[in-house]
PDB file of C-alpha atoms in Angstrom:
ATOM      1  CA  UNK C   1      79.353  37.840   6.325  1.00 57.00           C
ATOM      2  CA  UNK C   2      81.015  40.591   4.277  1.00 58.00           C
ATOM      3  CA  UNK C   3      83.717  40.985   6.916  1.00 63.00           C
ATOM      4  CA  UNK C   4      84.475  37.232   6.903  1.00 59.00           C
ATOM      5  CA  UNK C   5      84.640  37.185   3.091  1.00 59.00           C
ATOM      6  CA  UNK C   6      86.997  40.177   3.118  1.00 55.00           C
ATOM      7  CA  UNK C   7      89.282  38.560   5.712  1.00 59.00           C
ATOM      8  CA  UNK C   8      89.465  35.313   3.722  1.00 60.00           C
ATOM      9  CA  UNK C   9      90.193  37.219   0.495  1.00 56.00           C
ATOM     10  CA  UNK C  10      92.995  39.176   2.192  1.00 55.00           C
ATOM     11  CA  UNK C  11      94.517  35.985   3.631  1.00 55.00           C
ATOM     12  CA  UNK C  12      94.438  34.259   0.248  1.00 54.00           C
ATOM     13  CA  UNK C  13      95.999  37.269  -1.475  1.00 56.00           C
ATOM     14  CA  UNK C  14      98.774  37.416   1.108  1.00 54.00           C
ATOM     15  CA  UNK C  15      99.367  33.668   0.843  1.00 51.00           C
ATOM     16  CA  UNK C  16      99.704  33.776  -2.934  1.00 52.00           C
ATOM     17  CA  UNK C  17     102.049  36.768  -2.746  1.00 50.00           C
ATOM     18  CA  UNK C  18     104.215  35.180  -0.044  1.00 48.00           C
ATOM     19  CA  UNK C  19     104.272  31.820  -1.798  1.00 47.00           C
ATOM     20  CA  UNK C  20     105.781  33.216  -5.015  1.00 48.00           C
ATOM     21  CA  UNK C  21     109.387  33.460  -3.778  1.00 48.00           C
ATOM     22  CA  UNK C  22     112.005  31.158  -5.308  1.00 49.00           C
ATOM     23  CA  UNK C  23     113.851  30.463  -2.033  1.00 50.00           C
ATOM     24  CA  UNK C  24     110.880  28.929  -0.239  1.00 50.00           C
ATOM     25  CA  UNK C  25     111.565  25.846   1.895  1.00 59.00           C
ATOM     26  CA  UNK C  26     109.265  23.042   0.749  1.00 64.00           C
ATOM     27  CA  UNK C  27     107.569  21.718   3.907  1.00 69.00           C
ATOM     28  CA  UNK C  28     105.642  18.815   2.342  1.00 82.00           C
ATOM     29  CA  UNK C  29     108.388  16.196   2.731  1.00 87.00           C
ATOM     30  CA  UNK C  30     108.527  12.843   4.526  1.00 91.00           C
ATOM     31  CA  UNK C  31     108.376  13.258   8.296  1.00 93.00           C
ATOM     32  CA  UNK C  32     106.257  14.895  11.007  1.00 94.00           C
ATOM     33  CA  UNK C  33     103.605  17.418   9.918  1.00 94.00           C
ATOM     34  CA  UNK C  34     100.947  19.259  11.866  1.00 95.00           C
ATOM     35  CA  UNK C  35      98.230  21.844  11.366  1.00 96.00           C
ATOM     36  CA  UNK C  36      95.930  24.138  13.314  1.00 97.00           C
ATOM     37  CA  UNK C  37      92.624  25.157  11.687  1.00 97.00           C
ATOM     38  CA  UNK C  38      89.775  27.555  12.407  1.00 97.00           C
ATOM     39  CA  UNK C  39      86.497  25.916  11.334  1.00 96.00           C
ATOM     40  CA  UNK C  40      83.085  27.328  10.543  1.00 95.00           C
ATOM     41  CA  UNK C  41      79.861  25.343   9.998  1.00 90.00           C
ATOM     42  CA  UNK C  42      76.892  27.217   8.501  1.00 85.00           C
ATOM     43  CA  UNK C  43      78.504  30.550   9.532  1.00 81.00           C
ATOM     44  CA  UNK C  44      77.229  29.795  13.073  1.00 85.00           C
ATOM     45  CA  UNK C  45      79.246  26.930  14.563  1.00 89.00           C
ATOM     46  CA  UNK C  46      82.790  28.098  15.323  1.00 94.00           C
ATOM     47  CA  UNK C  47      85.580  25.656  16.042  1.00 96.00           C
ATOM     48  CA  UNK C  48      89.259  24.802  16.224  1.00 97.00           C
ATOM     49  CA  UNK C  49      90.960  21.610  15.051  1.00 97.00           C
ATOM     50  CA  UNK C  50      94.534  20.400  15.216  1.00 97.00           C
ATOM     51  CA  UNK C  51      96.053  17.462  13.344  1.00 97.00           C
ATOM     52  CA  UNK C  52      99.443  15.846  13.889  1.00 97.00           C
ATOM     53  CA  UNK C  53     100.860  12.953  11.932  1.00 97.00           C
ATOM     54  CA  UNK C  54     103.285  11.705   9.335  1.00 97.00           C
ATOM     55  CA  UNK C  55     103.880  12.861   5.760  1.00 95.00           C
ATOM     56  CA  UNK C  56     104.888   9.685   3.879  1.00 96.00           C
ATOM     57  CA  UNK C  57     106.147  11.569   0.799  1.00 93.00           C
ATOM     58  CA  UNK C  58     105.301  14.862  -0.941  1.00 89.00           C
ATOM     59  CA  UNK C  59     101.725  13.696  -1.540  1.00 94.00           C
ATOM     60  CA  UNK C  60     100.344  11.548   1.324  1.00 97.00           C
ATOM     61  CA  UNK C  61      99.645  12.537   4.952  1.00 97.00           C
ATOM     62  CA  UNK C  62      98.070  10.447   7.731  1.00 98.00           C
ATOM     63  CA  UNK C  63      97.451  11.817  11.206  1.00 98.00           C
ATOM     64  CA  UNK C  64      95.249  12.075  14.255  1.00 98.00           C
ATOM     65  CA  UNK C  65      93.022  15.107  14.833  1.00 96.00           C
ATOM     66  CA  UNK C  66      91.198  16.597  17.781  1.00 98.00           C
ATOM     67  CA  UNK C  67      88.900  19.595  17.886  1.00 97.00           C
ATOM     68  CA  UNK C  68      85.764  21.207  19.156  1.00 95.00           C
ATOM     69  CA  UNK C  69      82.927  23.323  17.791  1.00 93.00           C
ATOM     70  CA  UNK C  70      80.415  25.514  19.555  1.00 91.00           C
ATOM     71  CA  UNK C  71      77.510  27.734  18.623  1.00 85.00           C
ATOM     72  CA  UNK C  72      76.928  31.066  20.378  1.00 81.00           C
ATOM     73  CA  UNK C  73      73.310  30.074  21.015  1.00 80.00           C
ATOM     74  CA  UNK C  74      71.682  29.063  24.313  1.00 73.00           C
ATOM     75  CA  UNK C  75      70.810  25.388  24.853  1.00 74.00           C
ATOM     76  CA  UNK C  76      73.139  24.181  22.081  1.00 79.00           C
ATOM     77  CA  UNK C  77      75.948  21.894  23.239  1.00 83.00           C
ATOM     78  CA  UNK C  78      79.651  22.233  22.555  1.00 87.00           C
ATOM     79  CA  UNK C  79      80.967  19.227  20.629  1.00 91.00           C
ATOM     80  CA  UNK C  80      84.365  17.566  20.988  1.00 95.00           C
ATOM     81  CA  UNK C  81      85.736  15.474  18.118  1.00 96.00           C
ATOM     82  CA  UNK C  82      88.483  12.903  17.537  1.00 98.00           C
ATOM     83  CA  UNK C  83      89.478  11.880  13.987  1.00 96.00           C
ATOM     84  CA  UNK C  84      91.841   9.922  11.825  1.00 98.00           C
ATOM     85  CA  UNK C  85      92.895  12.342   9.077  1.00 97.00           C
ATOM     86  CA  UNK C  86      94.156  11.490   5.556  1.00 98.00           C
ATOM     87  CA  UNK C  87      95.166  14.135   3.009  1.00 97.00           C
ATOM     88  CA  UNK C  88      96.449  13.790  -0.559  1.00 97.00           C
ATOM     89  CA  UNK C  89      98.384  16.752  -1.985  1.00 96.00           C
ATOM     90  CA  UNK C  90      97.722  16.482  -5.719  1.00 95.00           C
ATOM     91  CA  UNK C  91     100.710  18.351  -7.236  1.00 93.00           C
ATOM     92  CA  UNK C  92     104.343  18.360  -6.199  1.00 88.00           C
ATOM     93  CA  UNK C  93     104.398  22.175  -6.184  1.00 89.00           C
ATOM     94  CA  UNK C  94     104.403  24.978  -3.597  1.00 89.00           C
ATOM     95  CA  UNK C  95     100.726  25.685  -4.354  1.00 92.00           C
ATOM     96  CA  UNK C  96      98.545  22.617  -4.813  1.00 95.00           C
ATOM     97  CA  UNK C  97      95.002  21.323  -4.535  1.00 97.00           C
ATOM     98  CA  UNK C  98      94.414  18.914  -1.669  1.00 97.00           C
ATOM     99  CA  UNK C  99      91.747  16.259  -1.100  1.00 98.00           C
ATOM    100  CA  UNK C 100      91.164  14.358   2.082  1.00 98.00           C
ATOM    101  CA  UNK C 101      88.900  12.466   4.391  1.00 98.00           C
ATOM    102  CA  UNK C 102      88.476  12.371   8.151  1.00 98.00           C
ATOM    103  CA  UNK C 103      86.719   9.618  10.076  1.00 98.00           C
ATOM    104  CA  UNK C 104      86.048   9.638  13.773  1.00 98.00           C
ATOM    105  CA  UNK C 105      83.802  10.311  16.746  1.00 96.00           C
ATOM    106  CA  UNK C 106      81.882  13.390  17.944  1.00 94.00           C
ATOM    107  CA  UNK C 107      80.500  13.830  21.480  1.00 92.00           C
ATOM    108  CA  UNK C 108      78.288  16.560  22.989  1.00 88.00           C
ATOM    109  CA  UNK C 109      80.174  17.919  25.996  1.00 86.00           C
ATOM    110  CA  UNK C 110      77.370  19.850  27.733  1.00 77.00           C
ATOM    111  CA  UNK C 111      74.013  18.653  26.495  1.00 72.00           C
ATOM    112  CA  UNK C 112      70.420  18.967  27.662  1.00 67.00           C
ATOM    113  CA  UNK C 113      67.797  16.231  27.528  1.00 63.00           C
ATOM    114  CA  UNK C 114      66.387  17.511  24.224  1.00 66.00           C
ATOM    115  CA  UNK C 115      69.762  17.375  22.437  1.00 67.00           C
ATOM    116  CA  UNK C 116      69.385  15.989  18.888  1.00 69.00           C
ATOM    117  CA  UNK C 117      72.461  13.812  19.307  1.00 75.00           C
ATOM    118  CA  UNK C 118      75.029  13.233  22.020  1.00 81.00           C
ATOM    119  CA  UNK C 119      77.374  10.836  20.241  1.00 88.00           C
ATOM    120  CA  UNK C 120      77.949  10.389  16.539  1.00 92.00           C
ATOM    121  CA  UNK C 121      80.273   8.730  14.074  1.00 96.00           C
ATOM    122  CA  UNK C 122      81.645  11.302  11.635  1.00 96.00           C
ATOM    123  CA  UNK C 123      82.844  10.925   8.052  1.00 97.00           C
ATOM    124  CA  UNK C 124      84.162  14.128   6.491  1.00 97.00           C
ATOM    125  CA  UNK C 125      85.299  14.279   2.842  1.00 98.00           C
ATOM    126  CA  UNK C 126      86.858  17.566   1.795  1.00 98.00           C
ATOM    127  CA  UNK C 127      88.781  19.457  -0.864  1.00 98.00           C
ATOM    128  CA  UNK C 128      90.921  22.545  -0.670  1.00 98.00           C
ATOM    129  CA  UNK C 129      94.145  24.304  -1.524  1.00 97.00           C
ATOM    130  CA  UNK C 130      97.526  24.450   0.200  1.00 96.00           C
ATOM    131  CA  UNK C 131     100.141  27.189  -0.256  1.00 94.00           C
ATOM    132  CA  UNK C 132     103.768  27.122   0.906  1.00 91.00           C
ATOM    133  CA  UNK C 133     104.839  30.392   2.554  1.00 90.00           C
ATOM    134  CA  UNK C 134     108.348  31.879   2.579  1.00 85.00           C
ATOM    135  CA  UNK C 135     108.637  30.887   6.241  1.00 85.00           C
ATOM    136  CA  UNK C 136     108.517  27.236   5.186  1.00 83.00           C
ATOM    137  CA  UNK C 137     105.075  26.714   6.722  1.00 91.00           C
ATOM    138  CA  UNK C 138     101.869  26.369   4.771  1.00 93.00           C
ATOM    139  CA  UNK C 139      98.473  27.990   4.568  1.00 96.00           C
ATOM    140  CA  UNK C 140      95.443  25.829   3.821  1.00 96.00           C
ATOM    141  CA  UNK C 141      91.820  26.548   2.886  1.00 97.00           C
ATOM    142  CA  UNK C 142      89.313  23.656   2.841  1.00 97.00           C
ATOM    143  CA  UNK C 143      85.655  23.052   2.103  1.00 97.00           C
ATOM    144  CA  UNK C 144      84.271  19.865   3.641  1.00 97.00           C
ATOM    145  CA  UNK C 145      80.982  18.083   4.142  1.00 96.00           C
ATOM    146  CA  UNK C 146      80.935  16.316   7.526  1.00 95.00           C
ATOM    147  CA  UNK C 147      78.263  13.638   7.840  1.00 96.00           C
ATOM    148  CA  UNK C 148      77.230  12.787  11.410  1.00 93.00           C
ATOM    149  CA  UNK C 149      75.637   9.338  11.930  1.00 94.00           C
ATOM    150  CA  UNK C 150      73.844   8.871  15.230  1.00 91.00           C
ATOM    151  CA  UNK C 151      71.354   6.528  16.837  1.00 85.00           C
ATOM    152  CA  UNK C 152      68.614   7.684  19.215  1.00 78.00           C
ATOM    153  CA  UNK C 153      65.808   5.425  20.410  1.00 78.00           C
ATOM    154  CA  UNK C 154      66.768   2.741  17.824  1.00 82.00           C
ATOM    155  CA  UNK C 155      66.455   5.256  14.974  1.00 86.00           C
ATOM    156  CA  UNK C 156      69.564   6.035  12.937  1.00 88.00           C
ATOM    157  CA  UNK C 157      69.768   9.685  11.901  1.00 89.00           C
ATOM    158  CA  UNK C 158      72.112  11.492   9.534  1.00 92.00           C
ATOM    159  CA  UNK C 159      73.095  15.156   9.853  1.00 90.00           C
ATOM    160  CA  UNK C 160      75.151  17.040   7.257  1.00 93.00           C
ATOM    161  CA  UNK C 161      76.918  20.288   8.215  1.00 91.00           C
ATOM    162  CA  UNK C 162      78.975  21.932   5.416  1.00 95.00           C
ATOM    163  CA  UNK C 163      82.239  23.327   6.760  1.00 96.00           C
ATOM    164  CA  UNK C 164      84.779  25.957   5.733  1.00 96.00           C
ATOM    165  CA  UNK C 165      88.195  25.875   7.418  1.00 97.00           C
ATOM    166  CA  UNK C 166      91.493  27.663   7.084  1.00 96.00           C
ATOM    167  CA  UNK C 167      94.725  27.569   9.001  1.00 97.00           C
ATOM    168  CA  UNK C 168      98.464  26.993   9.202  1.00 96.00           C
ATOM    169  CA  UNK C 169     100.356  23.808   8.298  1.00 94.00           C
ATOM    170  CA  UNK C 170     103.806  23.159   9.756  1.00 91.00           C
TER     171      UNK C 170
END
């Protein structure tokens, strides 16, 4: 836990330092935009997500996302996910807060008969911060609260798994 906190603090410090230059290319403009994120649920579930879509202006992004998450524990399935991804960049600056929502589908890829859920609808609101780097790419840190809605034996269940993610935007 201490090592993860230290790594995140070092990344944020580097991002702020690199994002201070005056000659930075502003990447949040109309056109194609993508991202690759490392995700962490409950400090146990590790995952990777990628999103690719269109930036309508300096504030609004809409894209499609795919990812997976796994836990290094026996008898726990790996989950694959597909999303529609919307993000709103609040300020028209190199460093800005961001809010977004993802909606999609989650499926257990290798499940056992006692798996809590195999398929689920997912709604994931989140907030975070985006920094523009001197390279013209961006660094993003998000906190989200995915809500998984599933039905098993005619009973609808809800699972909430807080998530921390960080990665590169291009």
